[in-house]
Structure formats: C-alpha cells, structure tokens
Amino acid sequence: MAQNYSNQVVVVTGASAGIGAALAGEVSRRGAQVVLAARRQEQLQAVAGGLKGESLCVQTDVTDKAQVQRLFSRAVERFGRVDVWVNNAGRGISRSLEELGDTDLDTMVRDNVKPALFGMQAVLPHFRARGTGTLANVSSMLGRMPFAPFRCAYSASKAALDSLTENARLEYAKSLPKVRWVVVYPGVVYTDFGNNALFGGPDSRSIPGGQTAEEVARVVADGLLEGPLDLYTRPEAVEGVLEYVRRGAQRP
Ligand SMILES: NC(=O)c1ccc[n+]([C@@H]2O[C@H](COP(=O)([O-])OP(=O)(O)OC[C@H]3O[C@@H](n4cnc5c(N)ncnc54)[C@H](OP(=O)(O)O)[C@@H]3O)[C@@H](O)[C@H]2O)c1
C-alpha cells in the first residue's frame, strides 16, 4: 500500500519544476501539507495551484543561507512543525575535466552542496527538539559512480553531498536515533535538468532509458518515511554501483 502522508508537513526545495514539483504533487495527494520553495514564484504558484491539500509557497534562493533559514521559519509559522525536509534543488554542468574553469567546481558546490547543508542546519535543531524527522538530499547515480564524462564536476558535487549525509547519519545515530537521513539516487529523469545545466544540454529527455519525474516521485514518496536510507529510484541500479566498486577493488 502507498505510504500515507496525512499529518506530515513536507518541505520540498526546487518544487517549481521537475522532480520537486512531481514530489510535491505526490505527497500532497497522499495527505501531506506541503511547503514549496524555489526562485520562480509564478511557477511555484502554478504547481501549488494543482495540489490537492494545503500548501505554502516560499520564494527562496537556496544558495543563500538566510533565505533557507527563512523558509524553515515560514514553514513552522504556517504549519507548526516540519516532519520531512527534502533538499531537491540542484543544477548540472556540461564540461569535461580539461574544460573546467577555475570557478566551475565552486559553482557546483554552491548550487548542489551548500544549499543542502543550509537545509540540514536549519531543520536539525527542530528535529532534535522533537526527537524525530526525515531529511532527504536528492543526489544522483553520478554521485556514486562516474558515468557521463562531461558531468565530472557535477558528479563530484553529488559525491560530496552523499558524504555529508552519510556523516550526519553517523554523527547523530546515538543522540537522534529517530531522525532519518535519506539520500535519493535518481538515474536519468526526463525533466529540464539537462537544458538548465551550466553550459547547456543535452536535453535529459533525449537520453534513452530514463524515468519520468512522476515515477521518481512515487518511489521517493514510498521510501522517505521508512525503509533503506539510500533510496535508488531504480532498485536494480544498486547492482550497477556494487559492480563498479567490485571492479575498482580488483584493478591492479
Ligand atoms: N533530471 C535528472 O536526470 C536528474 C538525475 C539525477 C539527479 N537529479 C537531481 O534532481 C534534482 C532535481 O532536478 P530536476 O531534474 O527536477 O531539474 P530541473 O527540472 O532543472 O529542476 C530544478 C529545480 O531546482 C530549482 N532550483 C535550482 N537552483 C535553485 C536555487 N538556487 N534556489 C532555489 N531553487 C533552485 C529550480 O527552480 P527555480 O529555477 O524556480 O529556482 C527547479 O525547481 C537536482 O538536485 C538534480 O541534481 C536529476
């Protein structure tokens, strides 16, 4: 049976489009009160307009720590608490290793790592006070294994995000045993991710074998509240990662 979200207050960043918008819709249909965050207010309002339950839009640039803190405060003001916080906003980059400029890696850290850290720091005291909560960071299969050479800086930023989350599990395992630190690992998803990447495409929709944002949202909604903390949106993808690690370990 599908995981129920009634009585869950869920914050989703990057909710104006793609995976975030689909996730906002999915948890709303399952009963959640949803707080949607992104920079484009009109798109946020359009997504919120299609939701079933109560929602709040908070225009937020997640690269700005003060704005992320404000997002948290607005969520609590409106709904009294946060049960689930999903750091989903992110951006790709299309450059090979030798093409990378001196600030490109910094940009990837700015867009893909620090916003998640800001979200984790904003919500952690609240989870500590309540003794419970779910924090999810949307990573990528590319954080687990290199796959597309021109995505090296993106891959590296998602690997940093994975490590940050895994360390949080360790740091708070004893003091906050009921706080879940989830990493979501999508493969290719048919959104505007490719089009929005720094230095342009390819369009994610042109890559064979991808998933729709709605499919990803269903898997994520099913797995956020219980089950494995590493959430592969294609369960069979785990085998690919294990095989990659095994081969690496066997290389002379
Ligand atoms: N699509 C894929 O193939 C794929 C695969 C693996 C992982 N992912 C990850 O999945 C997540 C969602 O990507 P997507 O595919 O849905 O991409 P998308 O269609 O480009 O959507 C990105 C979302 O992030 C928001 N965003 C970007 N920068 C932001 C900022 N500074 N502040 C606030 N919001 C910001 C955008 O909203 P605004 O522009 O309105 O701010 C938009 O809502 C990302 O973390 C991405 O790395 C995607």
PDB file of C-alpha atoms and ligand atoms in Angstrom:
ATOM      1  CA  MET A   1       0.000   0.000   0.000  1.00  0.00           C
ATOM      2  CA  ALA A   2       1.250   3.520  -0.788  1.00  0.00           C
ATOM      3  CA  GLN A   3       2.879   5.346   2.127  1.00  0.00           C
ATOM      4  CA  ASN A   4       0.415   7.764   3.717  1.00  0.00           C
ATOM      5  CA  TYR A   5       1.374  11.394   4.419  1.00  0.00           C
ATOM      6  CA  SER A   6      -1.623  12.642   6.383  1.00  0.00           C
ATOM      7  CA  ASN A   7      -0.306  14.682   9.346  1.00  0.00           C
ATOM      8  CA  GLN A   8       3.054  15.141   7.602  1.00  0.00           C
ATOM      9  CA  VAL A   9       4.421  18.601   6.899  1.00  0.00           C
ATOM     10  CA  VAL A  10       6.813  18.265   3.962  1.00  0.00           C
ATOM     11  CA  VAL A  11       9.211  20.958   2.703  1.00  0.00           C
ATOM     12  CA  VAL A  12      10.467  20.482  -0.869  1.00  0.00           C
ATOM     13  CA  THR A  13      13.109  22.730  -2.427  1.00  0.00           C
ATOM     14  CA  GLY A  14      13.259  23.001  -6.203  1.00  0.00           C
ATOM     15  CA  ALA A  15       9.479  22.490  -6.228  1.00  0.00           C
ATOM     16  CA  SER A  16       8.774  24.810  -9.163  1.00  0.00           C
ATOM     17  CA  ALA A  17       9.588  22.137 -11.783  1.00  0.00           C
ATOM     18  CA  GLY A  18      10.804  18.618 -12.473  1.00  0.00           C
ATOM     19  CA  ILE A  19      11.273  16.102  -9.668  1.00  0.00           C
ATOM     20  CA  GLY A  20      10.452  18.603  -6.901  1.00  0.00           C
ATOM     21  CA  ALA A  21       7.148  19.626  -8.462  1.00  0.00           C
ATOM     22  CA  ALA A  22       6.216  15.974  -9.016  1.00  0.00           C
ATOM     23  CA  LEU A  23       7.159  15.089  -5.423  1.00  0.00           C
ATOM     24  CA  ALA A  24       5.111  17.988  -4.051  1.00  0.00           C
ATOM     25  CA  GLY A  25       2.133  16.631  -6.035  1.00  0.00           C
ATOM     26  CA  GLU A  26       2.684  13.045  -4.932  1.00  0.00           C
ATOM     27  CA  VAL A  27       2.930  13.713  -1.178  1.00  0.00           C
ATOM     28  CA  SER A  28       0.042  16.182  -1.378  1.00  0.00           C
ATOM     29  CA  ARG A  29      -2.175  13.504  -2.968  1.00  0.00           C
ATOM     30  CA  ARG A  30      -1.181  11.227  -0.090  1.00  0.00           C
ATOM     31  CA  GLY A  31      -2.309  13.786   2.503  1.00  0.00           C
ATOM     32  CA  ALA A  32       0.716  15.997   3.249  1.00  0.00           C
ATOM     33  CA  GLN A  33       0.752  19.702   3.914  1.00  0.00           C
ATOM     34  CA  VAL A  34       3.445  20.891   1.524  1.00  0.00           C
ATOM     35  CA  VAL A  35       5.831  23.837   1.608  1.00  0.00           C
ATOM     36  CA  LEU A  36       7.186  24.559  -1.858  1.00  0.00           C
ATOM     37  CA  ALA A  37      10.406  26.501  -2.378  1.00  0.00           C
ATOM     38  CA  ALA A  38      12.241  27.752  -5.471  1.00  0.00           C
ATOM     39  CA  ARG A  39      13.274  31.067  -7.031  1.00  0.00           C
ATOM     40  CA  ARG A  40      10.462  31.373  -9.619  1.00  0.00           C
ATOM     41  CA  GLN A  41       7.373  32.432  -7.684  1.00  0.00           C
ATOM     42  CA  GLU A  42       4.954  32.160 -10.627  1.00  0.00           C
ATOM     43  CA  GLN A  43       5.946  28.570 -11.376  1.00  0.00           C
ATOM     44  CA  LEU A  44       5.712  27.726  -7.674  1.00  0.00           C
ATOM     45  CA  GLN A  45       2.188  29.152  -7.513  1.00  0.00           C
ATOM     46  CA  ALA A  46       1.222  27.169 -10.612  1.00  0.00           C
ATOM     47  CA  VAL A  47       2.450  23.917  -9.042  1.00  0.00           C
ATOM     48  CA  ALA A  48       0.740  24.742  -5.731  1.00  0.00           C
ATOM     49  CA  GLY A  49      -2.499  25.530  -7.596  1.00  0.00           C
ATOM     50  CA  GLY A  50      -2.627  21.929  -8.795  1.00  0.00           C
ATOM     51  CA  LEU A  51      -2.148  20.399  -5.341  1.00  0.00           C
ATOM     52  CA  LYS A  52      -4.883  18.601  -3.511  1.00  0.00           C
ATOM     53  CA  GLY A  53      -4.186  19.694   0.055  1.00  0.00           C
ATOM     54  CA  GLU A  54      -2.942  22.736   1.927  1.00  0.00           C
ATOM     55  CA  SER A  55       0.311  24.269   0.753  1.00  0.00           C
ATOM     56  CA  LEU A  56       2.570  27.274   1.140  1.00  0.00           C
ATOM     57  CA  CYS A  57       4.919  28.765  -1.460  1.00  0.00           C
ATOM     58  CA  VAL A  58       8.075  30.453  -0.230  1.00  0.00           C
ATOM     59  CA  GLN A  59      10.210  32.102  -2.877  1.00  0.00           C
ATOM     60  CA  THR A  60      13.722  31.002  -1.945  1.00  0.00           C
ATOM     61  CA  ASP A  61      17.196  31.026  -3.431  1.00  0.00           C
ATOM     62  CA  VAL A  62      18.666  28.056  -1.617  1.00  0.00           C
ATOM     63  CA  THR A  63      22.250  29.210  -2.207  1.00  0.00           C
ATOM     64  CA  ASP A  64      21.549  31.934   0.380  1.00  0.00           C
ATOM     65  CA  LYS A  65      21.661  30.575   3.942  1.00  0.00           C
ATOM     66  CA  ALA A  66      19.439  33.353   5.347  1.00  0.00           C
ATOM     67  CA  GLN A  67      16.736  32.533   2.779  1.00  0.00           C
ATOM     68  CA  VAL A  68      16.855  28.832   3.689  1.00  0.00           C
ATOM     69  CA  GLN A  69      16.517  29.733   7.377  1.00  0.00           C
ATOM     70  CA  ARG A  70      13.553  31.943   6.457  1.00  0.00           C
ATOM     71  CA  LEU A  71      11.997  29.041   4.536  1.00  0.00           C
ATOM     72  CA  PHE A  72      12.171  26.937   7.695  1.00  0.00           C
ATOM     73  CA  SER A  73      10.659  29.728   9.821  1.00  0.00           C
ATOM     74  CA  ARG A  74       7.819  30.297   7.353  1.00  0.00           C
ATOM     75  CA  ALA A  75       7.024  26.555   7.297  1.00  0.00           C
ATOM     76  CA  VAL A  76       6.832  26.401  11.106  1.00  0.00           C
ATOM     77  CA  GLU A  77       4.828  29.640  11.326  1.00  0.00           C
ATOM     78  CA  ARG A  78       2.251  28.223   8.912  1.00  0.00           C
ATOM     79  CA  PHE A  79       2.042  24.543   9.865  1.00  0.00           C
ATOM     80  CA  GLY A  80       3.559  24.416  13.372  1.00  0.00           C
ATOM     81  CA  ARG A  81       6.308  21.946  12.531  1.00  0.00           C
ATOM     82  CA  VAL A  82       8.328  20.231   9.813  1.00  0.00           C
ATOM     83  CA  ASP A  83       8.252  16.437   9.551  1.00  0.00           C
ATOM     84  CA  VAL A  84      10.118  15.977   6.271  1.00  0.00           C
ATOM     85  CA  TRP A  85      12.626  18.292   4.599  1.00  0.00           C
ATOM     86  CA  VAL A  86      13.735  17.457   1.044  1.00  0.00           C
ATOM     87  CA  ASN A  87      16.784  19.252  -0.382  1.00  0.00           C
ATOM     88  CA  ASN A  88      15.999  18.649  -4.038  1.00  0.00           C
ATOM     89  CA  ALA A  89      17.079  21.888  -5.805  1.00  0.00           C
ATOM     90  CA  GLY A  90      20.171  21.389  -7.914  1.00  0.00           C
ATOM     91  CA  ARG A  91      21.913  22.022 -11.199  1.00  0.00           C
ATOM     92  CA  GLY A  92      24.155  20.200 -13.663  1.00  0.00           C
ATOM     93  CA  ILE A  93      27.191  21.262 -15.640  1.00  0.00           C
ATOM     94  CA  SER A  94      28.320  20.115 -19.080  1.00  0.00           C
ATOM     95  CA  ARG A  95      32.100  20.370 -19.193  1.00  0.00           C
ATOM     96  CA  SER A  96      34.901  17.862 -19.488  1.00  0.00           C
ATOM     97  CA  LEU A  97      37.669  17.856 -16.897  1.00  0.00           C
ATOM     98  CA  GLU A  98      40.102  19.844 -19.025  1.00  0.00           C
ATOM     99  CA  GLU A  99      37.450  22.425 -19.970  1.00  0.00           C
ATOM    100  CA  LEU A 100      36.570  23.206 -16.356  1.00  0.00           C
ATOM    101  CA  GLY A 101      37.155  26.840 -15.430  1.00  0.00           C
ATOM    102  CA  ASP A 102      38.627  27.840 -12.088  1.00  0.00           C
ATOM    103  CA  THR A 103      35.248  28.627 -10.545  1.00  0.00           C
ATOM    104  CA  ASP A 104      33.123  25.832 -12.061  1.00  0.00           C
ATOM    105  CA  LEU A 105      33.630  23.433  -9.170  1.00  0.00           C
ATOM    106  CA  ASP A 106      32.847  26.238  -6.717  1.00  0.00           C
ATOM    107  CA  THR A 107      29.606  26.841  -8.611  1.00  0.00           C
ATOM    108  CA  MET A 108      28.653  23.184  -8.313  1.00  0.00           C
ATOM    109  CA  VAL A 109      29.352  23.250  -4.568  1.00  0.00           C
ATOM    110  CA  ARG A 110      27.357  26.481  -4.286  1.00  0.00           C
ATOM    111  CA  ASP A 111      24.372  25.005  -6.156  1.00  0.00           C
ATOM    112  CA  ASN A 112      24.396  21.344  -5.075  1.00  0.00           C
ATOM    113  CA  VAL A 113      26.154  21.010  -1.715  1.00  0.00           C
ATOM    114  CA  LYS A 114      25.865  24.158   0.389  1.00  0.00           C
ATOM    115  CA  PRO A 115      22.072  24.526  -0.080  1.00  0.00           C
ATOM    116  CA  ALA A 116      21.625  21.033   1.360  1.00  0.00           C
ATOM    117  CA  LEU A 117      23.946  21.851   4.252  1.00  0.00           C
ATOM    118  CA  PHE A 118      21.927  25.033   4.913  1.00  0.00           C
ATOM    119  CA  GLY A 119      18.726  22.978   4.922  1.00  0.00           C
ATOM    120  CA  MET A 120      20.197  20.374   7.261  1.00  0.00           C
ATOM    121  CA  GLN A 121      21.424  23.089   9.641  1.00  0.00           C
ATOM    122  CA  ALA A 122      18.085  24.912   9.538  1.00  0.00           C
ATOM    123  CA  VAL A 123      15.956  21.904  10.413  1.00  0.00           C
ATOM    124  CA  LEU A 124      18.267  19.916  12.720  1.00  0.00           C
ATOM    125  CA  PRO A 125      17.558  21.863  15.956  1.00  0.00           C
ATOM    126  CA  HIS A 126      13.834  21.369  15.267  1.00  0.00           C
ATOM    127  CA  PHE A 127      14.267  17.627  14.712  1.00  0.00           C
ATOM    128  CA  ARG A 128      16.361  17.478  17.898  1.00  0.00           C
ATOM    129  CA  ALA A 129      13.661  19.244  19.902  1.00  0.00           C
ATOM    130  CA  ARG A 130      11.014  16.874  18.525  1.00  0.00           C
ATOM    131  CA  GLY A 131      13.209  13.775  18.613  1.00  0.00           C
ATOM    132  CA  THR A 132      12.122  12.817  15.099  1.00  0.00           C
ATOM    133  CA  GLY A 133      12.158  13.914  11.456  1.00  0.00           C
ATOM    134  CA  THR A 134      13.263  12.959   7.954  1.00  0.00           C
ATOM    135  CA  LEU A 135      15.903  14.826   5.996  1.00  0.00           C
ATOM    136  CA  ALA A 136      16.373  13.810   2.376  1.00  0.00           C
ATOM    137  CA  ASN A 137      19.052  15.012  -0.015  1.00  0.00           C
ATOM    138  CA  VAL A 138      18.453  14.414  -3.701  1.00  0.00           C
ATOM    139  CA  SER A 139      21.764  13.235  -5.119  1.00  0.00           C
ATOM    140  CA  SER A 140      22.310  11.319  -8.358  1.00  0.00           C
ATOM    141  CA  MET A 141      23.648   7.987  -9.547  1.00  0.00           C
ATOM    142  CA  LEU A 142      26.539  10.161 -10.768  1.00  0.00           C
ATOM    143  CA  GLY A 143      27.451  10.789  -7.138  1.00  0.00           C
ATOM    144  CA  ARG A 144      28.003   7.051  -6.737  1.00  0.00           C
ATOM    145  CA  MET A 145      29.830   6.275  -9.973  1.00  0.00           C
ATOM    146  CA  PRO A 146      31.185   8.259 -12.930  1.00  0.00           C
ATOM    147  CA  PHE A 147      29.020   7.760 -15.963  1.00  0.00           C
ATOM    148  CA  ALA A 148      28.960  10.827 -18.194  1.00  0.00           C
ATOM    149  CA  PRO A 149      32.482  12.346 -18.593  1.00  0.00           C
ATOM    150  CA  PHE A 150      31.254  15.906 -19.161  1.00  0.00           C
ATOM    151  CA  ARG A 151      29.482  15.783 -15.807  1.00  0.00           C
ATOM    152  CA  CYS A 152      32.651  15.319 -13.699  1.00  0.00           C
ATOM    153  CA  ALA A 153      32.216  18.471 -11.568  1.00  0.00           C
ATOM    154  CA  TYR A 154      28.523  17.672 -11.031  1.00  0.00           C
ATOM    155  CA  SER A 155      29.410  14.106 -10.104  1.00  0.00           C
ATOM    156  CA  ALA A 156      31.990  15.368  -7.605  1.00  0.00           C
ATOM    157  CA  SER A 157      29.483  17.754  -6.016  1.00  0.00           C
ATOM    158  CA  LYS A 158      26.916  14.974  -5.601  1.00  0.00           C
ATOM    159  CA  ALA A 159      29.585  12.679  -4.105  1.00  0.00           C
ATOM    160  CA  ALA A 160      30.248  15.444  -1.553  1.00  0.00           C
ATOM    161  CA  LEU A 161      26.521  15.640  -0.840  1.00  0.00           C
ATOM    162  CA  ASP A 162      26.371  11.868  -0.304  1.00  0.00           C
ATOM    163  CA  SER A 163      29.290  12.022   2.101  1.00  0.00           C
ATOM    164  CA  LEU A 164      27.777  14.903   4.046  1.00  0.00           C
ATOM    165  CA  THR A 165      24.561  12.946   4.514  1.00  0.00           C
ATOM    166  CA  GLU A 166      26.295   9.681   5.404  1.00  0.00           C
ATOM    167  CA  ASN A 167      28.355  11.520   8.009  1.00  0.00           C
ATOM    168  CA  ALA A 168      25.215  13.042   9.501  1.00  0.00           C
ATOM    169  CA  ARG A 169      23.856   9.503   9.966  1.00  0.00           C
ATOM    170  CA  LEU A 170      26.971   8.613  11.912  1.00  0.00           C
ATOM    171  CA  GLU A 171      27.165  11.839  13.919  1.00  0.00           C
ATOM    172  CA  TYR A 172      23.561  11.705  15.104  1.00  0.00           C
ATOM    173  CA  ALA A 173      22.963   7.946  15.227  1.00  0.00           C
ATOM    174  CA  LYS A 174      23.135   7.831  19.030  1.00  0.00           C
ATOM    175  CA  SER A 175      21.658  11.189  20.005  1.00  0.00           C
ATOM    176  CA  LEU A 176      18.873  11.239  17.392  1.00  0.00           C
ATOM    177  CA  PRO A 177      18.032   7.622  16.558  1.00  0.00           C
ATOM    178  CA  LYS A 178      14.634   8.537  15.131  1.00  0.00           C
ATOM    179  CA  VAL A 179      15.932  11.087  12.639  1.00  0.00           C
ATOM    180  CA  ARG A 180      16.260   9.639   9.133  1.00  0.00           C
ATOM    181  CA  TRP A 181      18.995  10.891   6.800  1.00  0.00           C
ATOM    182  CA  VAL A 182      17.972   9.764   3.323  1.00  0.00           C
ATOM    183  CA  VAL A 183      19.953  10.065   0.093  1.00  0.00           C
ATOM    184  CA  VAL A 184      17.913   9.787  -3.101  1.00  0.00           C
ATOM    185  CA  TYR A 185      19.740   8.377  -6.130  1.00  0.00           C
ATOM    186  CA  PRO A 186      17.919   9.014  -9.410  1.00  0.00           C
ATOM    187  CA  GLY A 187      19.359   7.979 -12.765  1.00  0.00           C
ATOM    188  CA  VAL A 188      18.290   9.912 -15.871  1.00  0.00           C
ATOM    189  CA  VAL A 189      14.986  11.701 -15.285  1.00  0.00           C
ATOM    190  CA  TYR A 190      13.001  13.383 -18.037  1.00  0.00           C
ATOM    191  CA  THR A 191      12.992  16.969 -16.755  1.00  0.00           C
ATOM    192  CA  ASP A 192      14.625  20.243 -17.825  1.00  0.00           C
ATOM    193  CA  PHE A 193      17.732  19.288 -15.841  1.00  0.00           C
ATOM    194  CA  GLY A 194      19.869  18.888 -18.985  1.00  0.00           C
ATOM    195  CA  ASN A 195      18.562  22.124 -20.528  1.00  0.00           C
ATOM    196  CA  ASN A 196      19.219  24.013 -17.276  1.00  0.00           C
ATOM    197  CA  ALA A 197      22.769  22.717 -16.864  1.00  0.00           C
ATOM    198  CA  LEU A 198      25.583  25.237 -16.823  1.00  0.00           C
ATOM    199  CA  PHE A 199      26.906  25.450 -20.423  1.00  0.00           C
ATOM    200  CA  GLY A 200      23.760  23.819 -21.787  1.00  0.00           C
ATOM    201  CA  GLY A 201      22.235  20.418 -22.676  1.00  0.00           C
ATOM    202  CA  PRO A 202      21.934  17.679 -23.780  1.00  0.00           C
ATOM    203  CA  ASP A 203      18.237  17.576 -23.026  1.00  0.00           C
ATOM    204  CA  SER A 204      17.694  14.803 -20.435  1.00  0.00           C
ATOM    205  CA  ARG A 205      14.625  13.722 -22.415  1.00  0.00           C
ATOM    206  CA  SER A 206      16.863  12.724 -25.344  1.00  0.00           C
ATOM    207  CA  ILE A 207      18.735  10.128 -23.259  1.00  0.00           C
ATOM    208  CA  PRO A 208      17.264   6.621 -23.557  1.00  0.00           C
ATOM    209  CA  GLY A 209      16.157   4.622 -20.547  1.00  0.00           C
ATOM    210  CA  GLY A 210      15.186   7.488 -18.241  1.00  0.00           C
ATOM    211  CA  GLN A 211      12.325   7.759 -15.759  1.00  0.00           C
ATOM    212  CA  THR A 212       9.568  10.345 -15.605  1.00  0.00           C
ATOM    213  CA  ALA A 213       9.570  12.791 -12.701  1.00  0.00           C
ATOM    214  CA  GLU A 214       6.249  11.282 -11.600  1.00  0.00           C
ATOM    215  CA  GLU A 215       7.732   7.777 -11.450  1.00  0.00           C
ATOM    216  CA  VAL A 216      10.654   9.090  -9.384  1.00  0.00           C
ATOM    217  CA  ALA A 217       8.268  10.978  -7.092  1.00  0.00           C
ATOM    218  CA  ARG A 218       6.278   7.800  -6.387  1.00  0.00           C
ATOM    219  CA  VAL A 219       9.405   5.837  -5.449  1.00  0.00           C
ATOM    220  CA  VAL A 220      10.651   8.675  -3.238  1.00  0.00           C
ATOM    221  CA  ALA A 221       7.277   9.115  -1.514  1.00  0.00           C
ATOM    222  CA  ASP A 222       7.172   5.352  -0.866  1.00  0.00           C
ATOM    223  CA  GLY A 223      10.643   5.351   0.690  1.00  0.00           C
ATOM    224  CA  LEU A 224      11.092   8.599   2.608  1.00  0.00           C
ATOM    225  CA  LEU A 225       9.411   7.633   5.873  1.00  0.00           C
ATOM    226  CA  GLU A 226      10.602   4.036   6.237  1.00  0.00           C
ATOM    227  CA  GLY A 227      12.954   1.529   4.634  1.00  0.00           C
ATOM    228  CA  PRO A 228      16.523   1.906   3.306  1.00  0.00           C
ATOM    229  CA  LEU A 229      18.196   5.282   3.799  1.00  0.00           C
ATOM    230  CA  ASP A 230      19.855   5.052   0.377  1.00  0.00           C
ATOM    231  CA  LEU A 231      16.921   5.372  -1.950  1.00  0.00           C
ATOM    232  CA  TYR A 232      17.659   4.310  -5.542  1.00  0.00           C
ATOM    233  CA  THR A 233      14.797   5.366  -7.761  1.00  0.00           C
ATOM    234  CA  ARG A 234      15.560   2.262  -9.827  1.00  0.00           C
ATOM    235  CA  PRO A 235      16.194  -0.529  -7.324  1.00  0.00           C
ATOM    236  CA  GLU A 236      18.237  -2.505  -9.897  1.00  0.00           C
ATOM    237  CA  ALA A 237      20.723   0.415 -10.079  1.00  0.00           C
ATOM    238  CA  VAL A 238      22.279  -0.776  -6.798  1.00  0.00           C
ATOM    239  CA  GLU A 239      23.750  -3.728  -8.682  1.00  0.00           C
ATOM    240  CA  GLY A 240      25.480  -1.364 -11.121  1.00  0.00           C
ATOM    241  CA  VAL A 241      27.085   0.532  -8.235  1.00  0.00           C
ATOM    242  CA  LEU A 242      28.202  -2.658  -6.466  1.00  0.00           C
ATOM    243  CA  GLU A 243      29.677  -3.982  -9.701  1.00  0.00           C
ATOM    244  CA  TYR A 244      31.522  -0.691 -10.227  1.00  0.00           C
ATOM    245  CA  VAL A 245      33.024  -0.832  -6.706  1.00  0.00           C
ATOM    246  CA  ARG A 246      33.939  -4.517  -7.111  1.00  0.00           C
ATOM    247  CA  ARG A 247      35.715  -3.893 -10.412  1.00  0.00           C
ATOM    248  CA  GLY A 248      37.611  -0.930  -8.906  1.00  0.00           C
ATOM    249  CA  ALA A 249      38.743  -3.031  -5.957  1.00  0.00           C
ATOM    250  CA  GLN A 250      40.054  -5.711  -8.321  1.00  0.00           C
ATOM    251  CA  ARG A 251      42.020  -3.346 -10.549  1.00  0.00           C
ATOM    252  CA  PRO A 252      45.800  -3.679 -10.078  1.00  0.00           C
TER     253      PRO A 252
HETATM  254  N1  LIG B   1      16.883  15.040 -14.193  1.00  0.00           N
HETATM  255  C1  LIG B   1      17.834  14.168 -13.985  1.00  0.00           C
HETATM  256  O1  LIG B   1      18.243  13.420 -14.901  1.00  0.00           O
HETATM  257  C2  LIG B   1      18.432  14.025 -12.605  1.00  0.00           C
HETATM  258  C3  LIG B   1      19.173  12.871 -12.349  1.00  0.00           C
HETATM  259  C4  LIG B   1      19.751  12.698 -11.108  1.00  0.00           C
HETATM  260  C5  LIG B   1      19.576  13.668 -10.134  1.00  0.00           C
HETATM  261  N2  LIG B   1      18.874  14.796 -10.404  1.00  0.00           N
HETATM  262  C6  LIG B   1      18.742  15.797  -9.332  1.00  0.00           C
HETATM  263  O2  LIG B   1      17.379  16.001  -9.057  1.00  0.00           O
HETATM  264  C7  LIG B   1      17.185  17.313  -8.540  1.00  0.00           C
HETATM  265  C8  LIG B   1      16.054  17.981  -9.284  1.00  0.00           C
HETATM  266  O3  LIG B   1      16.411  18.111 -10.640  1.00  0.00           O
HETATM  267  P1  LIG B   1      15.363  18.158 -11.837  1.00  0.00           P
HETATM  268  O4  LIG B   1      15.685  17.065 -12.735  1.00  0.00           O
HETATM  269  O5  LIG B   1      13.982  18.291 -11.317  1.00  0.00           O
HETATM  270  O6  LIG B   1      15.854  19.525 -12.536  1.00  0.00           O
HETATM  271  P2  LIG B   1      15.049  20.812 -13.039  1.00  0.00           P
HETATM  272  O7  LIG B   1      13.859  20.419 -13.822  1.00  0.00           O
HETATM  273  O8  LIG B   1      16.096  21.686 -13.672  1.00  0.00           O
HETATM  274  O9  LIG B   1      14.551  21.492 -11.690  1.00  0.00           O
HETATM  275  C9  LIG B   1      15.446  22.081 -10.810  1.00  0.00           C
HETATM  276  C10 LIG B   1      14.672  22.721  -9.677  1.00  0.00           C
HETATM  277  O10 LIG B   1      15.613  23.287  -8.753  1.00  0.00           O
HETATM  278  C11 LIG B   1      15.272  24.650  -8.548  1.00  0.00           C
HETATM  279  N3  LIG B   1      16.485  25.397  -8.251  1.00  0.00           N
HETATM  280  C12 LIG B   1      17.649  25.402  -8.929  1.00  0.00           C
HETATM  281  N4  LIG B   1      18.511  26.256  -8.350  1.00  0.00           N
HETATM  282  C13 LIG B   1      17.868  26.804  -7.278  1.00  0.00           C
HETATM  283  C14 LIG B   1      18.209  27.772  -6.304  1.00  0.00           C
HETATM  284  N5  LIG B   1      19.415  28.353  -6.292  1.00  0.00           N
HETATM  285  N6  LIG B   1      17.312  28.089  -5.364  1.00  0.00           N
HETATM  286  C15 LIG B   1      16.098  27.502  -5.359  1.00  0.00           C
HETATM  287  N7  LIG B   1      15.706  26.587  -6.247  1.00  0.00           N
HETATM  288  C16 LIG B   1      16.583  26.252  -7.201  1.00  0.00           C
HETATM  289  C17 LIG B   1      14.570  25.105  -9.821  1.00  0.00           C
HETATM  290  O11 LIG B   1      13.664  26.157  -9.558  1.00  0.00           O
HETATM  291  P3  LIG B   1      13.891  27.705  -9.872  1.00  0.00           P
HETATM  292  O12 LIG B   1      14.630  27.819 -11.161  1.00  0.00           O
HETATM  293  O13 LIG B   1      12.490  28.227  -9.912  1.00  0.00           O
HETATM  294  O14 LIG B   1      14.646  28.248  -8.697  1.00  0.00           O
HETATM  295  C18 LIG B   1      13.770  23.848 -10.157  1.00  0.00           C
HETATM  296  O15 LIG B   1      12.573  23.819  -9.416  1.00  0.00           O
HETATM  297  C19 LIG B   1      18.540  18.014  -8.659  1.00  0.00           C
HETATM  298  O16 LIG B   1      19.204  18.017  -7.420  1.00  0.00           O
HETATM  299  C20 LIG B   1      19.284  17.162  -9.665  1.00  0.00           C
HETATM  300  O17 LIG B   1      20.682  17.241  -9.485  1.00  0.00           O
HETATM  301  C21 LIG B   1      18.286  14.992 -11.613  1.00  0.00           C
END
